[in-house]
Amino acid sequence: MFPQLAPRKEEPAVQANLLRLHRRDHMSNTSLFLRTLLTNPRMVGAIAPSGRMLANLITSEIDPSAGPVLELGPGTGVFTEALLARGVCERDLTLVEYADNFANMLRRRFPTARVVCADAARLDAPDLPEGVLFGSAISGLPLLNMSPKTAMAILTGVLSRLRDGGALYQFTYGVRCPVPHRLLDRFGFKATLHGQVLRNFPPARVYKIVRRKPLYCSVASR
């Protein structure tokens, strides 16, 4: 069993922004989410949109001054709204979403963000900003539903696009990291439990994934 982690205390202004955005978008998010779930459940990988407490947790260490932010699998934009509430500029967001209906909705809701309709395992997509290194990344992708090969392609692609000291925050409904530690070790990555939200539906955990050594060293040692 994981230890109970003390929740991070938010600034009052951040708390108010998160609550206001959650209330405003909850119904529309749920409606679109359910329609997509019924038509393509494997793509969604969840039974309900992520809750406010999970959005708070997965974005809690994002520093707006550290650089642009990459979000994978934003879906209805629950985490995106939390990023904005924390002071990240909309124009500094790159949202990579595979589902057309989610991507179209994200473009309407976040008109100055870069929304890329692409496979997160192919981060060489032409619509992604070339040569840009991100300060951090968050992921709502259902890695547990993917093959280890696909999951590692995603992690390798993301971590190669992060600045020194940058991290990927990945949530999961599983009881452990969604990528086996033997694979993380092989590629020079490290995952630590960032926190858990038992009151989410279903309960969720967030892992912080970083590079332990430069990517070229990891590839050369394989």
PDB file of C-alpha atoms in Angstrom:
ATOM      1  CA  MET A   1       0.000   0.000   0.000  1.00  0.00           C
ATOM      2  CA  PHE A   2       1.295   3.468  -0.839  1.00  0.00           C
ATOM      3  CA  PRO A   3       1.829   5.935   2.007  1.00  0.00           C
ATOM      4  CA  GLN A   4      -0.602   8.781   2.346  1.00  0.00           C
ATOM      5  CA  LEU A   5       1.030  11.911   0.975  1.00  0.00           C
ATOM      6  CA  ALA A   6       0.230  15.282   2.467  1.00  0.00           C
ATOM      7  CA  PRO A   7      -1.791  17.350  -0.009  1.00  0.00           C
ATOM      8  CA  ARG A   8      -0.087  20.462  -1.296  1.00  0.00           C
ATOM      9  CA  LYS A   9      -1.625  23.695  -0.025  1.00  0.00           C
ATOM     10  CA  GLU A  10      -2.661  25.907  -2.905  1.00  0.00           C
ATOM     11  CA  GLU A  11      -2.632  29.684  -3.013  1.00  0.00           C
ATOM     12  CA  PRO A  12      -6.186  31.069  -2.554  1.00  0.00           C
ATOM     13  CA  ALA A  13      -6.200  32.577  -6.057  1.00  0.00           C
ATOM     14  CA  VAL A  14      -5.193  29.253  -7.613  1.00  0.00           C
ATOM     15  CA  GLN A  15      -7.842  27.419  -5.596  1.00  0.00           C
ATOM     16  CA  ALA A  16     -10.528  29.847  -6.745  1.00  0.00           C
ATOM     17  CA  ASN A  17      -9.484  29.576 -10.394  1.00  0.00           C
ATOM     18  CA  LEU A  18      -9.456  25.785 -10.321  1.00  0.00           C
ATOM     19  CA  LEU A  19     -12.878  25.578  -8.693  1.00  0.00           C
ATOM     20  CA  ARG A  20     -14.444  28.113 -11.057  1.00  0.00           C
ATOM     21  CA  LEU A  21     -13.097  26.397 -14.162  1.00  0.00           C
ATOM     22  CA  HIS A  22     -14.142  22.967 -12.923  1.00  0.00           C
ATOM     23  CA  ARG A  23     -17.736  24.049 -12.309  1.00  0.00           C
ATOM     24  CA  ARG A  24     -18.007  25.886 -15.627  1.00  0.00           C
ATOM     25  CA  ASP A  25     -16.826  23.017 -17.807  1.00  0.00           C
ATOM     26  CA  HIS A  26     -17.944  19.903 -15.933  1.00  0.00           C
ATOM     27  CA  MET A  27     -21.194  19.228 -17.809  1.00  0.00           C
ATOM     28  CA  SER A  28     -19.873  19.873 -21.317  1.00  0.00           C
ATOM     29  CA  ASN A  29     -16.744  17.828 -20.588  1.00  0.00           C
ATOM     30  CA  THR A  30     -18.788  14.885 -19.346  1.00  0.00           C
ATOM     31  CA  SER A  31     -21.149  14.924 -22.333  1.00  0.00           C
ATOM     32  CA  LEU A  32     -18.352  14.855 -24.930  1.00  0.00           C
ATOM     33  CA  PHE A  33     -16.374  12.335 -22.898  1.00  0.00           C
ATOM     34  CA  LEU A  34     -19.284   9.893 -22.723  1.00  0.00           C
ATOM     35  CA  ARG A  35     -19.962  10.157 -26.454  1.00  0.00           C
ATOM     36  CA  THR A  36     -16.338   9.357 -27.215  1.00  0.00           C
ATOM     37  CA  LEU A  37     -16.262   6.570 -24.640  1.00  0.00           C
ATOM     38  CA  LEU A  38     -19.243   4.869 -26.301  1.00  0.00           C
ATOM     39  CA  THR A  39     -17.754   5.066 -29.796  1.00  0.00           C
ATOM     40  CA  ASN A  40     -14.122   4.252 -28.958  1.00  0.00           C
ATOM     41  CA  PRO A  41     -13.596   3.031 -25.371  1.00  0.00           C
ATOM     42  CA  ARG A  42     -10.029   1.814 -25.942  1.00  0.00           C
ATOM     43  CA  MET A  43      -8.912   5.255 -27.076  1.00  0.00           C
ATOM     44  CA  VAL A  44     -10.308   6.932 -23.957  1.00  0.00           C
ATOM     45  CA  GLY A  45      -9.010   4.414 -21.426  1.00  0.00           C
ATOM     46  CA  ALA A  46     -11.196   5.707 -18.559  1.00  0.00           C
ATOM     47  CA  ILE A  47     -14.808   5.587 -17.431  1.00  0.00           C
ATOM     48  CA  ALA A  48     -15.156   9.245 -16.414  1.00  0.00           C
ATOM     49  CA  PRO A  49     -13.355  12.554 -16.983  1.00  0.00           C
ATOM     50  CA  SER A  50     -10.523  13.271 -14.569  1.00  0.00           C
ATOM     51  CA  GLY A  51     -11.620  15.044 -11.403  1.00  0.00           C
ATOM     52  CA  ARG A  52     -10.527  18.407 -10.028  1.00  0.00           C
ATOM     53  CA  MET A  53      -8.342  16.894  -7.296  1.00  0.00           C
ATOM     54  CA  LEU A  54      -6.419  14.821  -9.845  1.00  0.00           C
ATOM     55  CA  ALA A  55      -6.004  17.894 -12.054  1.00  0.00           C
ATOM     56  CA  ASN A  56      -4.665  19.795  -9.031  1.00  0.00           C
ATOM     57  CA  LEU A  57      -2.166  17.044  -8.245  1.00  0.00           C
ATOM     58  CA  ILE A  58      -0.794  16.397 -11.724  1.00  0.00           C
ATOM     59  CA  THR A  59      -0.172  20.120 -12.302  1.00  0.00           C
ATOM     60  CA  SER A  60       1.026  20.977  -8.786  1.00  0.00           C
ATOM     61  CA  GLU A  61       4.740  21.204  -9.672  1.00  0.00           C
ATOM     62  CA  ILE A  62       4.345  22.924 -13.039  1.00  0.00           C
ATOM     63  CA  ASP A  63       6.266  26.206 -13.001  1.00  0.00           C
ATOM     64  CA  PRO A  64       5.034  28.692 -15.640  1.00  0.00           C
ATOM     65  CA  SER A  65       8.490  30.296 -15.717  1.00  0.00           C
ATOM     66  CA  ALA A  66      10.248  26.998 -16.577  1.00  0.00           C
ATOM     67  CA  GLY A  67       9.192  27.079 -20.220  1.00  0.00           C
ATOM     68  CA  PRO A  68       6.377  25.881 -22.480  1.00  0.00           C
ATOM     69  CA  VAL A  69       4.315  22.879 -21.412  1.00  0.00           C
ATOM     70  CA  LEU A  70       3.522  19.754 -23.437  1.00  0.00           C
ATOM     71  CA  GLU A  71       0.292  17.888 -22.698  1.00  0.00           C
ATOM     72  CA  LEU A  72      -0.424  14.433 -24.115  1.00  0.00           C
ATOM     73  CA  GLY A  73      -3.972  13.129 -24.362  1.00  0.00           C
ATOM     74  CA  PRO A  74      -5.705  16.251 -23.011  1.00  0.00           C
ATOM     75  CA  GLY A  75      -9.143  14.865 -23.888  1.00  0.00           C
ATOM     76  CA  THR A  76     -11.740  17.397 -22.759  1.00  0.00           C
ATOM     77  CA  GLY A  77      -9.122  19.767 -21.327  1.00  0.00           C
ATOM     78  CA  VAL A  78      -9.499  19.188 -17.579  1.00  0.00           C
ATOM     79  CA  PHE A  79      -5.736  19.252 -16.981  1.00  0.00           C
ATOM     80  CA  THR A  80      -5.356  22.076 -19.503  1.00  0.00           C
ATOM     81  CA  GLU A  81      -7.680  24.268 -17.458  1.00  0.00           C
ATOM     82  CA  ALA A  82      -5.679  23.482 -14.328  1.00  0.00           C
ATOM     83  CA  LEU A  83      -2.480  24.549 -16.099  1.00  0.00           C
ATOM     84  CA  LEU A  84      -4.057  27.868 -17.046  1.00  0.00           C
ATOM     85  CA  ALA A  85      -5.268  28.361 -13.471  1.00  0.00           C
ATOM     86  CA  ARG A  86      -1.667  27.987 -12.312  1.00  0.00           C
ATOM     87  CA  GLY A  87      -0.525  30.805 -14.552  1.00  0.00           C
ATOM     88  CA  VAL A  88       0.698  28.949 -17.638  1.00  0.00           C
ATOM     89  CA  CYS A  89       0.010  31.122 -20.700  1.00  0.00           C
ATOM     90  CA  GLU A  90      -2.321  29.516 -23.214  1.00  0.00           C
ATOM     91  CA  ARG A  91       0.109  30.290 -26.045  1.00  0.00           C
ATOM     92  CA  ASP A  92       2.787  28.272 -24.180  1.00  0.00           C
ATOM     93  CA  LEU A  93       0.704  25.083 -24.336  1.00  0.00           C
ATOM     94  CA  THR A  94       1.144  22.343 -26.929  1.00  0.00           C
ATOM     95  CA  LEU A  95      -1.702  19.814 -26.752  1.00  0.00           C
ATOM     96  CA  VAL A  96      -1.258  16.484 -28.557  1.00  0.00           C
ATOM     97  CA  GLU A  97      -4.614  14.717 -28.967  1.00  0.00           C
ATOM     98  CA  TYR A  98      -5.329  11.683 -31.165  1.00  0.00           C
ATOM     99  CA  ALA A  99      -9.149  11.861 -31.213  1.00  0.00           C
ATOM    100  CA  ASP A 100     -10.519  14.277 -33.827  1.00  0.00           C
ATOM    101  CA  ASN A 101     -13.569  15.314 -31.794  1.00  0.00           C
ATOM    102  CA  PHE A 102     -11.483  16.133 -28.723  1.00  0.00           C
ATOM    103  CA  ALA A 103      -8.914  18.010 -30.844  1.00  0.00           C
ATOM    104  CA  ASN A 104     -11.618  20.127 -32.498  1.00  0.00           C
ATOM    105  CA  MET A 105     -13.141  20.981 -29.127  1.00  0.00           C
ATOM    106  CA  LEU A 106      -9.719  21.901 -27.720  1.00  0.00           C
ATOM    107  CA  ARG A 107      -9.106  24.304 -30.616  1.00  0.00           C
ATOM    108  CA  ARG A 108     -12.371  26.079 -29.816  1.00  0.00           C
ATOM    109  CA  ARG A 109     -11.730  26.248 -26.080  1.00  0.00           C
ATOM    110  CA  PHE A 110      -8.048  27.184 -26.263  1.00  0.00           C
ATOM    111  CA  PRO A 111      -7.655  29.167 -29.494  1.00  0.00           C
ATOM    112  CA  THR A 112      -4.116  30.408 -28.804  1.00  0.00           C
ATOM    113  CA  ALA A 113      -2.732  27.021 -27.714  1.00  0.00           C
ATOM    114  CA  ARG A 114      -1.073  24.770 -30.273  1.00  0.00           C
ATOM    115  CA  VAL A 115      -3.390  21.765 -30.733  1.00  0.00           C
ATOM    116  CA  VAL A 116      -1.866  18.888 -32.687  1.00  0.00           C
ATOM    117  CA  CYS A 117      -4.058  15.972 -33.774  1.00  0.00           C
ATOM    118  CA  ALA A 118      -1.441  13.223 -33.809  1.00  0.00           C
ATOM    119  CA  ASP A 119      -0.264   9.967 -32.271  1.00  0.00           C
ATOM    120  CA  ALA A 120       1.713  10.701 -29.103  1.00  0.00           C
ATOM    121  CA  ALA A 121       4.103   7.887 -30.045  1.00  0.00           C
ATOM    122  CA  ARG A 122       5.102   9.980 -33.091  1.00  0.00           C
ATOM    123  CA  LEU A 123       6.289  13.260 -31.634  1.00  0.00           C
ATOM    124  CA  ASP A 124       8.054  14.042 -34.902  1.00  0.00           C
ATOM    125  CA  ALA A 125       4.685  15.140 -36.321  1.00  0.00           C
ATOM    126  CA  PRO A 126       5.113  18.171 -38.633  1.00  0.00           C
ATOM    127  CA  ASP A 127       2.691  20.308 -36.601  1.00  0.00           C
ATOM    128  CA  LEU A 128       4.859  20.106 -33.482  1.00  0.00           C
ATOM    129  CA  PRO A 129       7.216  23.053 -32.939  1.00  0.00           C
ATOM    130  CA  GLU A 130      10.603  22.051 -34.330  1.00  0.00           C
ATOM    131  CA  GLY A 131      13.554  22.451 -31.995  1.00  0.00           C
ATOM    132  CA  VAL A 132      11.443  23.603 -29.024  1.00  0.00           C
ATOM    133  CA  LEU A 133      12.313  22.123 -25.634  1.00  0.00           C
ATOM    134  CA  PHE A 134       9.520  22.052 -23.066  1.00  0.00           C
ATOM    135  CA  GLY A 135       9.895  22.881 -19.400  1.00  0.00           C
ATOM    136  CA  SER A 136       7.583  20.045 -18.363  1.00  0.00           C
ATOM    137  CA  ALA A 137       4.971  17.638 -19.670  1.00  0.00           C
ATOM    138  CA  ILE A 138       1.817  16.019 -18.344  1.00  0.00           C
ATOM    139  CA  SER A 139       0.058  12.975 -19.733  1.00  0.00           C
ATOM    140  CA  GLY A 140      -3.473  11.656 -19.530  1.00  0.00           C
ATOM    141  CA  LEU A 141      -2.702   8.778 -21.898  1.00  0.00           C
ATOM    142  CA  PRO A 142      -3.866   5.270 -20.880  1.00  0.00           C
ATOM    143  CA  LEU A 143      -0.400   3.690 -20.879  1.00  0.00           C
ATOM    144  CA  LEU A 144      -1.764   0.567 -19.197  1.00  0.00           C
ATOM    145  CA  ASN A 145      -3.783  -0.112 -22.366  1.00  0.00           C
ATOM    146  CA  MET A 146      -0.689   0.120 -24.573  1.00  0.00           C
ATOM    147  CA  SER A 147       2.091  -2.289 -25.418  1.00  0.00           C
ATOM    148  CA  PRO A 148       5.429  -1.723 -23.663  1.00  0.00           C
ATOM    149  CA  LYS A 149       6.933  -0.805 -27.045  1.00  0.00           C
ATOM    150  CA  THR A 150       4.370   1.953 -27.603  1.00  0.00           C
ATOM    151  CA  ALA A 151       4.633   3.228 -24.030  1.00  0.00           C
ATOM    152  CA  MET A 152       8.422   3.481 -24.288  1.00  0.00           C
ATOM    153  CA  ALA A 153       8.174   5.231 -27.665  1.00  0.00           C
ATOM    154  CA  ILE A 154       5.987   7.851 -25.979  1.00  0.00           C
ATOM    155  CA  LEU A 155       8.278   8.285 -22.964  1.00  0.00           C
ATOM    156  CA  THR A 156      11.408   8.472 -25.106  1.00  0.00           C
ATOM    157  CA  GLY A 157       9.816  11.027 -27.406  1.00  0.00           C
ATOM    158  CA  VAL A 158       8.584  13.202 -24.546  1.00  0.00           C
ATOM    159  CA  LEU A 159      11.711  13.126 -22.400  1.00  0.00           C
ATOM    160  CA  SER A 160      13.904  13.922 -25.410  1.00  0.00           C
ATOM    161  CA  ARG A 161      11.903  17.143 -25.827  1.00  0.00           C
ATOM    162  CA  LEU A 162      12.284  18.332 -22.228  1.00  0.00           C
ATOM    163  CA  ARG A 163      14.814  20.846 -20.944  1.00  0.00           C
ATOM    164  CA  ASP A 164      17.376  19.773 -18.349  1.00  0.00           C
ATOM    165  CA  GLY A 165      15.541  19.154 -15.099  1.00  0.00           C
ATOM    166  CA  GLY A 166      12.190  18.777 -16.857  1.00  0.00           C
ATOM    167  CA  ALA A 167       9.783  16.019 -15.870  1.00  0.00           C
ATOM    168  CA  LEU A 168       6.811  14.132 -17.258  1.00  0.00           C
ATOM    169  CA  TYR A 169       3.840  13.723 -14.913  1.00  0.00           C
ATOM    170  CA  GLN A 170       1.820  10.620 -15.800  1.00  0.00           C
ATOM    171  CA  PHE A 171      -1.316   9.439 -14.040  1.00  0.00           C
ATOM    172  CA  THR A 172      -2.596   5.888 -13.835  1.00  0.00           C
ATOM    173  CA  TYR A 173      -5.461   3.944 -12.308  1.00  0.00           C
ATOM    174  CA  GLY A 174      -3.108   1.056 -11.558  1.00  0.00           C
ATOM    175  CA  VAL A 175      -1.419   0.284  -8.247  1.00  0.00           C
ATOM    176  CA  ARG A 176       2.087   0.829  -9.657  1.00  0.00           C
ATOM    177  CA  CYS A 177       3.858   2.760 -12.385  1.00  0.00           C
ATOM    178  CA  PRO A 178       2.236   1.944 -15.761  1.00  0.00           C
ATOM    179  CA  VAL A 179       5.682   1.297 -17.302  1.00  0.00           C
ATOM    180  CA  PRO A 180       7.739  -1.570 -15.816  1.00  0.00           C
ATOM    181  CA  HIS A 181      10.797  -0.399 -13.896  1.00  0.00           C
ATOM    182  CA  ARG A 182      13.060  -2.747 -15.863  1.00  0.00           C
ATOM    183  CA  LEU A 183      12.195  -0.816 -19.028  1.00  0.00           C
ATOM    184  CA  LEU A 184      12.634   2.521 -17.311  1.00  0.00           C
ATOM    185  CA  ASP A 185      16.073   1.433 -16.079  1.00  0.00           C
ATOM    186  CA  ARG A 186      17.056   0.172 -19.522  1.00  0.00           C
ATOM    187  CA  PHE A 187      16.322   3.547 -21.101  1.00  0.00           C
ATOM    188  CA  GLY A 188      17.827   5.588 -18.279  1.00  0.00           C
ATOM    189  CA  PHE A 189      14.531   6.845 -16.846  1.00  0.00           C
ATOM    190  CA  LYS A 190      13.364   7.051 -13.240  1.00  0.00           C
ATOM    191  CA  ALA A 191       9.776   7.111 -11.941  1.00  0.00           C
ATOM    192  CA  THR A 192       8.717   8.167  -8.456  1.00  0.00           C
ATOM    193  CA  LEU A 193       5.256   8.369  -6.939  1.00  0.00           C
ATOM    194  CA  HIS A 194       4.233  12.028  -6.946  1.00  0.00           C
ATOM    195  CA  GLY A 195       0.915  11.514  -5.161  1.00  0.00           C
ATOM    196  CA  GLN A 196      -2.434   9.778  -5.178  1.00  0.00           C
ATOM    197  CA  VAL A 197      -6.071  10.837  -5.209  1.00  0.00           C
ATOM    198  CA  LEU A 198      -8.291   8.272  -3.549  1.00  0.00           C
ATOM    199  CA  ARG A 199     -11.381  10.452  -4.022  1.00  0.00           C
ATOM    200  CA  ASN A 200     -11.003  10.467  -7.799  1.00  0.00           C
ATOM    201  CA  PHE A 201     -13.285   8.099  -9.729  1.00  0.00           C
ATOM    202  CA  PRO A 202     -11.578   5.703 -10.142  1.00  0.00           C
ATOM    203  CA  PRO A 203      -8.787   6.381  -7.612  1.00  0.00           C
ATOM    204  CA  ALA A 204      -5.632   7.520  -9.396  1.00  0.00           C
ATOM    205  CA  ARG A 205      -1.909   7.930  -8.836  1.00  0.00           C
ATOM    206  CA  VAL A 206       0.514  10.342 -10.452  1.00  0.00           C
ATOM    207  CA  TYR A 207       4.119   9.428 -11.252  1.00  0.00           C
ATOM    208  CA  LYS A 208       6.961  11.834 -11.945  1.00  0.00           C
ATOM    209  CA  ILE A 209       9.255  10.476 -14.660  1.00  0.00           C
ATOM    210  CA  VAL A 210      12.680  11.988 -15.350  1.00  0.00           C
ATOM    211  CA  ARG A 211      15.910  11.126 -17.169  1.00  0.00           C
ATOM    212  CA  ARG A 212      18.624   9.663 -14.942  1.00  0.00           C
ATOM    213  CA  LYS A 213      21.235  10.208 -17.660  1.00  0.00           C
ATOM    214  CA  PRO A 214      21.416  11.823 -21.102  1.00  0.00           C
ATOM    215  CA  LEU A 215      19.275  10.117 -23.719  1.00  0.00           C
ATOM    216  CA  TYR A 216      22.221   9.371 -26.033  1.00  0.00           C
ATOM    217  CA  CYS A 217      23.930   7.414 -23.238  1.00  0.00           C
ATOM    218  CA  SER A 218      20.764   5.344 -22.707  1.00  0.00           C
ATOM    219  CA  VAL A 219      20.505   4.476 -26.398  1.00  0.00           C
ATOM    220  CA  ALA A 220      24.209   3.668 -26.726  1.00  0.00           C
ATOM    221  CA  SER A 221      24.106   1.272 -23.773  1.00  0.00           C
ATOM    222  CA  ARG A 222      21.266  -0.862 -25.102  1.00  0.00           C
TER     223      ARG A 222
END
